[in-house]
Amino acid sequence: MLTLAGAALAVALELLEALAIVLAVAAERGRRDALIGAAGAVALLALAGFLVGPVVLARIPLEPLQVVIGVALLLFGLEWLRKGVLRLAGRRTPSSALAEYLEERAALHALAPPPPGRPDWAARVVAGKGVLLEGLEVVLIVAALGAGDEGLAPALAGAAVAVVAVIAIGVVVHRPLARLPESHLKYAVGVVLSAFGVFFLGEGLGVEWPGGDLALLYVAAAFVAVSQLEVTTLARGAPA
Amino acid sequence: MIAQLRKLVLGETWTLPIGVAVTLLAGLALSSAGPDWWQPAGGFLLLAGALATLMAALRRR
């Protein structure tokens, strides 16, 4: 369940950022070029998913694989958690897909449009790059979360829930983006990914966690306790 | 693009990858040395390493 929730949240937040970029390109330069750029990136991501999953991860023995996955999840999770703590403490601008959408539109507005009848390569590259970078993180997180005992199913189910949710938001367009508590959600994803990271790293290094899989809960609780303490400490010196 | 990929994998600060590497190396050394306490308590040492890494990264901004 924690795998499903973690994957759903992480994938939804990354896809929201990609969606913001694609919507900005579509609104500023046309839907067709935005969709062509995004589709190109999705094709590259499908290839990356195939290479990371069935080709690379399937060939590594379980214990070294758990170490690799643990380190990868810790790198992602601790970075999300670090940014989350800084945002909640008022030391960093809150995360906002809407702000990203507006910034991207302004940047595209400054670019000269192509001659009539010519493909808009600038728009395609911007949309493709946005989807590729955010999507690469999705591929790595889902592959890492799917390397646990429960297999890929919960991580893929979480990712599927996220895809449906983000597409629904995309259909209603950007209004709901403004209402999402993105900073809090990203902080929560940071806690979940970091907890999985420590858990897998321990399993890969021969640790027997007291309580078995329940260890994920007290490891996550430790991350919440320490990070909330940091939020309180850093918030004291934050600019008003 | 390369800079963005590096930022995506390693993050915005070197403190995190260095802290994770130190935690990993300590874990590898202790698990291969095989002290009695490693199996039941080694996970808490790894957790402490990850928490220390987070705290260090928040101080070095």
JSON list of N, CA and C in Angstrom, two decimals, chain B residues 3-58:
[
{"chain": "B", "resi": 3, "resn": "ALA", "atom": "N", "xyz": [23.62, 19.16, -17.55]},
{"chain": "B", "resi": 3, "resn": "ALA", "atom": "CA", "xyz": [23.59, 19.76, -16.21]},
{"chain": "B", "resi": 3, "resn": "ALA", "atom": "C", "xyz": [22.27, 19.43, -15.52]},
{"chain": "B", "resi": 4, "resn": "GLN", "atom": "N", "xyz": [21.17, 19.44, -16.29]},
{"chain": "B", "resi": 4, "resn": "GLN", "atom": "CA", "xyz": [19.86, 19.13, -15.70]},
{"chain": "B", "resi": 4, "resn": "GLN", "atom": "C", "xyz": [19.78, 17.67, -15.29]},
{"chain": "B", "resi": 5, "resn": "LEU", "atom": "N", "xyz": [20.38, 16.79, -16.10]},
{"chain": "B", "resi": 5, "resn": "LEU", "atom": "CA", "xyz": [20.38, 15.36, -15.76]},
{"chain": "B", "resi": 5, "resn": "LEU", "atom": "C", "xyz": [21.21, 15.11, -14.49]},
{"chain": "B", "resi": 6, "resn": "ARG", "atom": "N", "xyz": [22.36, 15.81, -14.39]},
{"chain": "B", "resi": 6, "resn": "ARG", "atom": "CA", "xyz": [23.20, 15.66, -13.20]},
{"chain": "B", "resi": 6, "resn": "ARG", "atom": "C", "xyz": [22.42, 16.12, -11.96]},
{"chain": "B", "resi": 7, "resn": "LYS", "atom": "N", "xyz": [21.71, 17.25, -12.11]},
{"chain": "B", "resi": 7, "resn": "LYS", "atom": "CA", "xyz": [20.92, 17.80, -11.00]},
{"chain": "B", "resi": 7, "resn": "LYS", "atom": "C", "xyz": [19.79, 16.82, -10.63]},
{"chain": "B", "resi": 8, "resn": "LEU", "atom": "N", "xyz": [19.23, 16.17, -11.66]},
{"chain": "B", "resi": 8, "resn": "LEU", "atom": "CA", "xyz": [18.12, 15.24, -11.43]},
{"chain": "B", "resi": 8, "resn": "LEU", "atom": "C", "xyz": [18.59, 14.03, -10.62]},
{"chain": "B", "resi": 9, "resn": "VAL", "atom": "N", "xyz": [19.79, 13.52, -10.94]},
{"chain": "B", "resi": 9, "resn": "VAL", "atom": "CA", "xyz": [20.26, 12.31, -10.26]},
{"chain": "B", "resi": 9, "resn": "VAL", "atom": "C", "xyz": [20.95, 12.64, -8.94]},
{"chain": "B", "resi": 10, "resn": "LEU", "atom": "N", "xyz": [21.83, 13.65, -8.96]},
{"chain": "B", "resi": 10, "resn": "LEU", "atom": "CA", "xyz": [22.63, 13.92, -7.76]},
{"chain": "B", "resi": 10, "resn": "LEU", "atom": "C", "xyz": [22.04, 15.02, -6.89]},
{"chain": "B", "resi": 11, "resn": "GLY", "atom": "N", "xyz": [21.07, 15.78, -7.41]},
{"chain": "B", "resi": 11, "resn": "GLY", "atom": "CA", "xyz": [20.47, 16.85, -6.62]},
{"chain": "B", "resi": 11, "resn": "GLY", "atom": "C", "xyz": [21.23, 18.15, -6.78]},
{"chain": "B", "resi": 12, "resn": "GLU", "atom": "N", "xyz": [20.80, 19.15, -5.99]},
{"chain": "B", "resi": 12, "resn": "GLU", "atom": "CA", "xyz": [21.37, 20.50, -6.14]},
{"chain": "B", "resi": 12, "resn": "GLU", "atom": "C", "xyz": [22.61, 20.71, -5.29]},
{"chain": "B", "resi": 13, "resn": "THR", "atom": "N", "xyz": [22.87, 19.82, -4.36]},
{"chain": "B", "resi": 13, "resn": "THR", "atom": "CA", "xyz": [24.02, 19.99, -3.48]},
{"chain": "B", "resi": 13, "resn": "THR", "atom": "C", "xyz": [24.85, 18.71, -3.46]},
{"chain": "B", "resi": 14, "resn": "TRP", "atom": "N", "xyz": [26.18, 18.88, -3.32]},
{"chain": "B", "resi": 14, "resn": "TRP", "atom": "CA", "xyz": [27.06, 17.70, -3.28]},
{"chain": "B", "resi": 14, "resn": "TRP", "atom": "C", "xyz": [26.97, 17.01, -1.92]},
{"chain": "B", "resi": 15, "resn": "THR", "atom": "N", "xyz": [26.43, 17.71, -0.90]},
{"chain": "B", "resi": 15, "resn": "THR", "atom": "CA", "xyz": [26.39, 17.13, 0.45]},
{"chain": "B", "resi": 15, "resn": "THR", "atom": "C", "xyz": [25.59, 15.82, 0.45]},
{"chain": "B", "resi": 16, "resn": "LEU", "atom": "N", "xyz": [24.47, 15.79, -0.29]},
{"chain": "B", "resi": 16, "resn": "LEU", "atom": "CA", "xyz": [23.63, 14.58, -0.29]},
{"chain": "B", "resi": 16, "resn": "LEU", "atom": "C", "xyz": [24.34, 13.38, -0.90]},
{"chain": "B", "resi": 17, "resn": "PRO", "atom": "N", "xyz": [24.86, 13.48, -2.15]},
{"chain": "B", "resi": 17, "resn": "PRO", "atom": "CA", "xyz": [25.54, 12.29, -2.68]},
{"chain": "B", "resi": 17, "resn": "PRO", "atom": "C", "xyz": [26.74, 11.86, -1.85]},
{"chain": "B", "resi": 18, "resn": "ILE", "atom": "N", "xyz": [27.48, 12.85, -1.28]},
{"chain": "B", "resi": 18, "resn": "ILE", "atom": "CA", "xyz": [28.64, 12.49, -0.45]},
{"chain": "B", "resi": 18, "resn": "ILE", "atom": "C", "xyz": [28.17, 11.78, 0.82]},
{"chain": "B", "resi": 19, "resn": "GLY", "atom": "N", "xyz": [27.13, 12.31, 1.45]},
{"chain": "B", "resi": 19, "resn": "GLY", "atom": "CA", "xyz": [26.60, 11.69, 2.68]},
{"chain": "B", "resi": 19, "resn": "GLY", "atom": "C", "xyz": [26.07, 10.29, 2.42]},
{"chain": "B", "resi": 20, "resn": "VAL", "atom": "N", "xyz": [25.36, 10.12, 1.30]},
{"chain": "B", "resi": 20, "resn": "VAL", "atom": "CA", "xyz": [24.83, 8.78, 0.96]},
{"chain": "B", "resi": 20, "resn": "VAL", "atom": "C", "xyz": [25.99, 7.82, 0.68]},
{"chain": "B", "resi": 21, "resn": "ALA", "atom": "N", "xyz": [27.06, 8.33, 0.00]},
{"chain": "B", "resi": 21, "resn": "ALA", "atom": "CA", "xyz": [28.22, 7.47, -0.30]},
{"chain": "B", "resi": 21, "resn": "ALA", "atom": "C", "xyz": [28.91, 7.04, 0.99]},
{"chain": "B", "resi": 22, "resn": "VAL", "atom": "N", "xyz": [29.07, 7.99, 1.94]},
{"chain": "B", "resi": 22, "resn": "VAL", "atom": "CA", "xyz": [29.72, 7.64, 3.22]},
{"chain": "B", "resi": 22, "resn": "VAL", "atom": "C", "xyz": [28.88, 6.60, 3.97]},
{"chain": "B", "resi": 23, "resn": "THR", "atom": "N", "xyz": [27.55, 6.79, 3.99]},
{"chain": "B", "resi": 23, "resn": "THR", "atom": "CA", "xyz": [26.66, 5.84, 4.67]},
{"chain": "B", "resi": 23, "resn": "THR", "atom": "C", "xyz": [26.79, 4.45, 4.02]},
{"chain": "B", "resi": 24, "resn": "LEU", "atom": "N", "xyz": [26.81, 4.44, 2.68]},
{"chain": "B", "resi": 24, "resn": "LEU", "atom": "CA", "xyz": [26.92, 3.17, 1.95]},
{"chain": "B", "resi": 24, "resn": "LEU", "atom": "C", "xyz": [28.24, 2.48, 2.26]},
{"chain": "B", "resi": 25, "resn": "LEU", "atom": "N", "xyz": [29.35, 3.25, 2.20]},
{"chain": "B", "resi": 25, "resn": "LEU", "atom": "CA", "xyz": [30.67, 2.64, 2.45]},
{"chain": "B", "resi": 25, "resn": "LEU", "atom": "C", "xyz": [30.78, 2.10, 3.87]},
{"chain": "B", "resi": 26, "resn": "ALA", "atom": "N", "xyz": [30.24, 2.86, 4.85]},
{"chain": "B", "resi": 26, "resn": "ALA", "atom": "CA", "xyz": [30.26, 2.39, 6.24]},
{"chain": "B", "resi": 26, "resn": "ALA", "atom": "C", "xyz": [29.44, 1.10, 6.36]},
{"chain": "B", "resi": 27, "resn": "GLY", "atom": "N", "xyz": [28.27, 1.08, 5.68]},
{"chain": "B", "resi": 27, "resn": "GLY", "atom": "CA", "xyz": [27.42, -0.11, 5.72]},
{"chain": "B", "resi": 27, "resn": "GLY", "atom": "C", "xyz": [28.10, -1.31, 5.09]},
{"chain": "B", "resi": 28, "resn": "LEU", "atom": "N", "xyz": [28.75, -1.08, 3.94]},
{"chain": "B", "resi": 28, "resn": "LEU", "atom": "CA", "xyz": [29.45, -2.18, 3.25]},
{"chain": "B", "resi": 28, "resn": "LEU", "atom": "C", "xyz": [30.58, -2.73, 4.12]},
{"chain": "B", "resi": 29, "resn": "ALA", "atom": "N", "xyz": [31.36, -1.81, 4.74]},
{"chain": "B", "resi": 29, "resn": "ALA", "atom": "CA", "xyz": [32.49, -2.22, 5.58]},
{"chain": "B", "resi": 29, "resn": "ALA", "atom": "C", "xyz": [31.99, -3.04, 6.77]},
{"chain": "B", "resi": 30, "resn": "LEU", "atom": "N", "xyz": [30.95, -2.53, 7.44]},
{"chain": "B", "resi": 30, "resn": "LEU", "atom": "CA", "xyz": [30.45, -3.22, 8.63]},
{"chain": "B", "resi": 30, "resn": "LEU", "atom": "C", "xyz": [29.78, -4.56, 8.29]},
{"chain": "B", "resi": 31, "resn": "SER", "atom": "N", "xyz": [29.06, -4.60, 7.17]},
{"chain": "B", "resi": 31, "resn": "SER", "atom": "CA", "xyz": [28.38, -5.86, 6.84]},
{"chain": "B", "resi": 31, "resn": "SER", "atom": "C", "xyz": [29.38, -6.93, 6.44]},
{"chain": "B", "resi": 32, "resn": "SER", "atom": "N", "xyz": [30.51, -6.50, 5.79]},
{"chain": "B", "resi": 32, "resn": "SER", "atom": "CA", "xyz": [31.49, -7.54, 5.45]},
{"chain": "B", "resi": 32, "resn": "SER", "atom": "C", "xyz": [32.35, -7.91, 6.66]},
{"chain": "B", "resi": 33, "resn": "ALA", "atom": "N", "xyz": [32.54, -6.97, 7.61]},
{"chain": "B", "resi": 33, "resn": "ALA", "atom": "CA", "xyz": [33.26, -7.31, 8.84]},
{"chain": "B", "resi": 33, "resn": "ALA", "atom": "C", "xyz": [32.40, -8.28, 9.68]},
{"chain": "B", "resi": 34, "resn": "GLY", "atom": "N", "xyz": [31.07, -8.11, 9.56]},
{"chain": "B", "resi": 34, "resn": "GLY", "atom": "CA", "xyz": [30.13, -9.05, 10.18]},
{"chain": "B", "resi": 34, "resn": "GLY", "atom": "C", "xyz": [30.07, -9.08, 11.69]},
{"chain": "B", "resi": 35, "resn": "PRO", "atom": "N", "xyz": [30.07, -7.94, 12.40]},
{"chain": "B", "resi": 35, "resn": "PRO", "atom": "CA", "xyz": [29.90, -8.01, 13.85]},
{"chain": "B", "resi": 35, "resn": "PRO", "atom": "C", "xyz": [28.52, -8.56, 14.22]},
{"chain": "B", "resi": 36, "resn": "ASP", "atom": "N", "xyz": [28.41, -9.09, 15.45]},
{"chain": "B", "resi": 36, "resn": "ASP", "atom": "CA", "xyz": [27.15, -9.74, 15.88]},
{"chain": "B", "resi": 36, "resn": "ASP", "atom": "C", "xyz": [25.95, -8.80, 15.80]},
{"chain": "B", "resi": 37, "resn": "TRP", "atom": "N", "xyz": [26.20, -7.55, 16.11]},
{"chain": "B", "resi": 37, "resn": "TRP", "atom": "CA", "xyz": [25.07, -6.62, 16.21]},
{"chain": "B", "resi": 37, "resn": "TRP", "atom": "C", "xyz": [24.60, -6.11, 14.85]},
{"chain": "B", "resi": 38, "resn": "TRP", "atom": "N", "xyz": [25.35, -6.41, 13.78]},
{"chain": "B", "resi": 38, "resn": "TRP", "atom": "CA", "xyz": [25.00, -5.80, 12.49]},
{"chain": "B", "resi": 38, "resn": "TRP", "atom": "C", "xyz": [23.58, -6.18, 12.02]},
{"chain": "B", "resi": 39, "resn": "GLN", "atom": "N", "xyz": [23.28, -7.49, 12.06]},
{"chain": "B", "resi": 39, "resn": "GLN", "atom": "CA", "xyz": [21.96, -7.92, 11.53]},
{"chain": "B", "resi": 39, "resn": "GLN", "atom": "C", "xyz": [20.79, -7.26, 12.26]},
{"chain": "B", "resi": 40, "resn": "PRO", "atom": "N", "xyz": [20.75, -7.28, 13.61]},
{"chain": "B", "resi": 40, "resn": "PRO", "atom": "CA", "xyz": [19.57, -6.69, 14.27]},
{"chain": "B", "resi": 40, "resn": "PRO", "atom": "C", "xyz": [19.61, -5.16, 14.35]},
{"chain": "B", "resi": 41, "resn": "ALA", "atom": "N", "xyz": [20.81, -4.55, 14.33]},
{"chain": "B", "resi": 41, "resn": "ALA", "atom": "CA", "xyz": [20.87, -3.11, 14.61]},
{"chain": "B", "resi": 41, "resn": "ALA", "atom": "C", "xyz": [21.47, -2.28, 13.48]},
{"chain": "B", "resi": 42, "resn": "GLY", "atom": "N", "xyz": [22.02, -2.94, 12.45]},
{"chain": "B", "resi": 42, "resn": "GLY", "atom": "CA", "xyz": [22.69, -2.20, 11.38]},
{"chain": "B", "resi": 42, "resn": "GLY", "atom": "C", "xyz": [21.77, -1.22, 10.66]},
{"chain": "B", "resi": 43, "resn": "GLY", "atom": "N", "xyz": [20.47, -1.59, 10.56]},
{"chain": "B", "resi": 43, "resn": "GLY", "atom": "CA", "xyz": [19.52, -0.71, 9.88]},
{"chain": "B", "resi": 43, "resn": "GLY", "atom": "C", "xyz": [19.41, 0.65, 10.55]},
{"chain": "B", "resi": 44, "resn": "PHE", "atom": "N", "xyz": [19.51, 0.63, 11.89]},
{"chain": "B", "resi": 44, "resn": "PHE", "atom": "CA", "xyz": [19.40, 1.90, 12.62]},
{"chain": "B", "resi": 44, "resn": "PHE", "atom": "C", "xyz": [20.63, 2.79, 12.38]},
{"chain": "B", "resi": 45, "resn": "LEU", "atom": "N", "xyz": [21.77, 2.12, 12.14]},
{"chain": "B", "resi": 45, "resn": "LEU", "atom": "CA", "xyz": [22.99, 2.88, 11.82]},
{"chain": "B", "resi": 45, "resn": "LEU", "atom": "C", "xyz": [22.83, 3.54, 10.43]},
{"chain": "B", "resi": 46, "resn": "LEU", "atom": "N", "xyz": [22.26, 2.78, 9.49]},
{"chain": "B", "resi": 46, "resn": "LEU", "atom": "CA", "xyz": [22.02, 3.34, 8.14]},
{"chain": "B", "resi": 46, "resn": "LEU", "atom": "C", "xyz": [21.02, 4.49, 8.21]},
{"chain": "B", "resi": 47, "resn": "LEU", "atom": "N", "xyz": [19.98, 4.31, 9.04]},
{"chain": "B", "resi": 47, "resn": "LEU", "atom": "CA", "xyz": [18.98, 5.38, 9.22]},
{"chain": "B", "resi": 47, "resn": "LEU", "atom": "C", "xyz": [19.65, 6.63, 9.80]},
{"chain": "B", "resi": 48, "resn": "ALA", "atom": "N", "xyz": [20.51, 6.42, 10.80]},
{"chain": "B", "resi": 48, "resn": "ALA", "atom": "CA", "xyz": [21.21, 7.56, 11.41]},
{"chain": "B", "resi": 48, "resn": "ALA", "atom": "C", "xyz": [22.08, 8.26, 10.36]},
{"chain": "B", "resi": 49, "resn": "GLY", "atom": "N", "xyz": [22.73, 7.47, 9.49]},
{"chain": "B", "resi": 49, "resn": "GLY", "atom": "CA", "xyz": [23.55, 8.06, 8.42]},
{"chain": "B", "resi": 49, "resn": "GLY", "atom": "C", "xyz": [22.72, 8.91, 7.48]},
{"chain": "B", "resi": 50, "resn": "ALA", "atom": "N", "xyz": [21.54, 8.39, 7.10]},
{"chain": "B", "resi": 50, "resn": "ALA", "atom": "CA", "xyz": [20.66, 9.14, 6.18]},
{"chain": "B", "resi": 50, "resn": "ALA", "atom": "C", "xyz": [20.15, 10.41, 6.84]},
{"chain": "B", "resi": 51, "resn": "LEU", "atom": "N", "xyz": [19.78, 10.33, 8.11]},
{"chain": "B", "resi": 51, "resn": "LEU", "atom": "CA", "xyz": [19.27, 11.52, 8.81]},
{"chain": "B", "resi": 51, "resn": "LEU", "atom": "C", "xyz": [20.38, 12.56, 8.97]},
{"chain": "B", "resi": 52, "resn": "ALA", "atom": "N", "xyz": [21.59, 12.09, 9.29]},
{"chain": "B", "resi": 52, "resn": "ALA", "atom": "CA", "xyz": [22.73, 13.02, 9.42]},
{"chain": "B", "resi": 52, "resn": "ALA", "atom": "C", "xyz": [23.01, 13.70, 8.08]},
{"chain": "B", "resi": 53, "resn": "THR", "atom": "N", "xyz": [22.89, 12.93, 6.99]},
{"chain": "B", "resi": 53, "resn": "THR", "atom": "CA", "xyz": [23.11, 13.49, 5.65]},
{"chain": "B", "resi": 53, "resn": "THR", "atom": "C", "xyz": [22.09, 14.59, 5.35]},
{"chain": "B", "resi": 54, "resn": "LEU", "atom": "N", "xyz": [20.83, 14.33, 5.70]},
{"chain": "B", "resi": 54, "resn": "LEU", "atom": "CA", "xyz": [19.77, 15.33, 5.48]},
{"chain": "B", "resi": 54, "resn": "LEU", "atom": "C", "xyz": [20.06, 16.59, 6.27]},
{"chain": "B", "resi": 55, "resn": "MET", "atom": "N", "xyz": [20.44, 16.42, 7.55]},
{"chain": "B", "resi": 55, "resn": "MET", "atom": "CA", "xyz": [20.69, 17.58, 8.40]},
{"chain": "B", "resi": 55, "resn": "MET", "atom": "C", "xyz": [21.88, 18.39, 7.88]},
{"chain": "B", "resi": 56, "resn": "ALA", "atom": "N", "xyz": [22.92, 17.67, 7.43]},
{"chain": "B", "resi": 56, "resn": "ALA", "atom": "CA", "xyz": [24.11, 18.37, 6.90]},
{"chain": "B", "resi": 56, "resn": "ALA", "atom": "C", "xyz": [23.75, 19.14, 5.63]},
{"chain": "B", "resi": 57, "resn": "ALA", "atom": "N", "xyz": [22.90, 18.51, 4.76]},
{"chain": "B", "resi": 57, "resn": "ALA", "atom": "CA", "xyz": [22.52, 19.18, 3.50]},
{"chain": "B", "resi": 57, "resn": "ALA", "atom": "C", "xyz": [21.68, 20.42, 3.77]},
{"chain": "B", "resi": 58, "resn": "LEU", "atom": "N", "xyz": [20.90, 20.41, 4.84]},
{"chain": "B", "resi": 58, "resn": "LEU", "atom": "CA", "xyz": [20.07, 21.57, 5.16]},
{"chain": "B", "resi": 58, "resn": "LEU", "atom": "C", "xyz": [20.92, 22.71, 5.73]}
]
